[in-house]
Each structure stands twice: as structure tokens, then as C-alpha cells.
């Protein structure tokens, strides 16, 4: 949930969400990206790691993004 996001850090090629809490079950975090180069790109899996709770881990599937003019 958006209210669980404490902070976001955007670097080139990386988005880091710092969360207050993580509840069991399916969670969805989204962000906007601006495409400036047409093409087909491989999106690496998203990974969640509990910094203070290393047993909390999750990973999404790899995906593909197609950008057209």
C-alpha cells in the first residue's frame, strides 16, 4: 500500500522503496518511468529484501518492455 512507503530513491536503472511495514500476501508497488528511446528492453526482476529482517524476501518475474514512437 502507498501509505507503507516511507521513502523512494530513484537512481539511473534503480528504484528503491523504503517501507514502514510489509504485510503477508500480495503487495503492489508502482512507479512511473519516461521512455526516450524506442526499442525492446528486458526488465530485471524486482527484489525485496528486509534490511532489518533478512527472512523477509520476495522476487518478481523478469519482464519485457516495448517502447514505440
XYZ file of C-alpha atoms in Angstrom:
69
model
C 0.000 0.000 0.000
C 1.181 3.523 -0.742
C 0.864 4.562 2.919
C 3.514 1.934 3.767
C 6.135 3.728 1.618
C 8.419 5.808 3.832
C 10.781 6.983 1.077
C 11.720 6.404 -2.576
C 15.152 6.708 -4.111
C 15.499 6.963 -7.887
C 18.896 6.354 -9.443
C 19.711 5.536 -13.045
C 18.475 1.984 -13.513
C 17.332 1.555 -9.897
C 14.262 2.366 -7.839
C 14.398 1.734 -4.088
C 11.241 1.867 -1.948
C 11.751 2.079 1.800
C 8.681 0.641 3.532
C 7.391 1.123 7.061
C 5.825 -2.337 7.197
C 5.316 -5.341 4.948
C 2.185 -7.425 5.444
C 1.817 -11.057 4.372
C 0.264 -11.655 0.980
C 0.428 -9.976 -2.404
C 1.607 -6.356 -2.389
C 1.938 -3.999 -5.349
C 4.265 -1.014 -5.660
C 4.319 1.059 -8.827
C 6.246 3.983 -10.256
C 6.272 5.954 -13.495
C 9.121 5.842 -15.964
C 9.673 8.021 -19.011
C 10.892 6.269 -22.134
C 13.022 8.339 -24.506
C 14.454 5.609 -26.728
C 12.272 3.268 -28.800
C 13.095 -0.417 -28.573
C 12.523 -3.608 -26.634
C 14.083 -3.779 -23.191
C 14.463 -6.524 -20.614
C 13.243 -5.555 -17.167
C 15.143 -7.358 -14.418
C 13.171 -8.978 -11.596
C 12.123 -6.801 -8.710
C 13.605 -7.940 -5.428
C 12.515 -7.236 -1.863
C 14.948 -7.735 0.997
C 14.148 -6.994 4.631
C 17.166 -4.984 5.776
C 16.340 -5.485 9.455
C 14.517 -8.785 8.867
C 16.592 -10.836 6.383
C 13.989 -13.641 6.427
C 11.590 -11.277 4.623
C 12.337 -11.753 0.918
C 10.390 -11.635 -2.336
C 11.174 -11.582 -6.056
C 9.085 -10.919 -9.165
C 9.433 -12.426 -12.602
C 11.617 -10.849 -15.303
C 9.630 -8.905 -17.885
C 9.940 -7.123 -21.246
C 9.076 -3.506 -22.075
C 8.433 -2.400 -25.652
C 8.688 1.323 -26.429
C 7.277 2.602 -29.725
C 7.107 6.062 -31.275
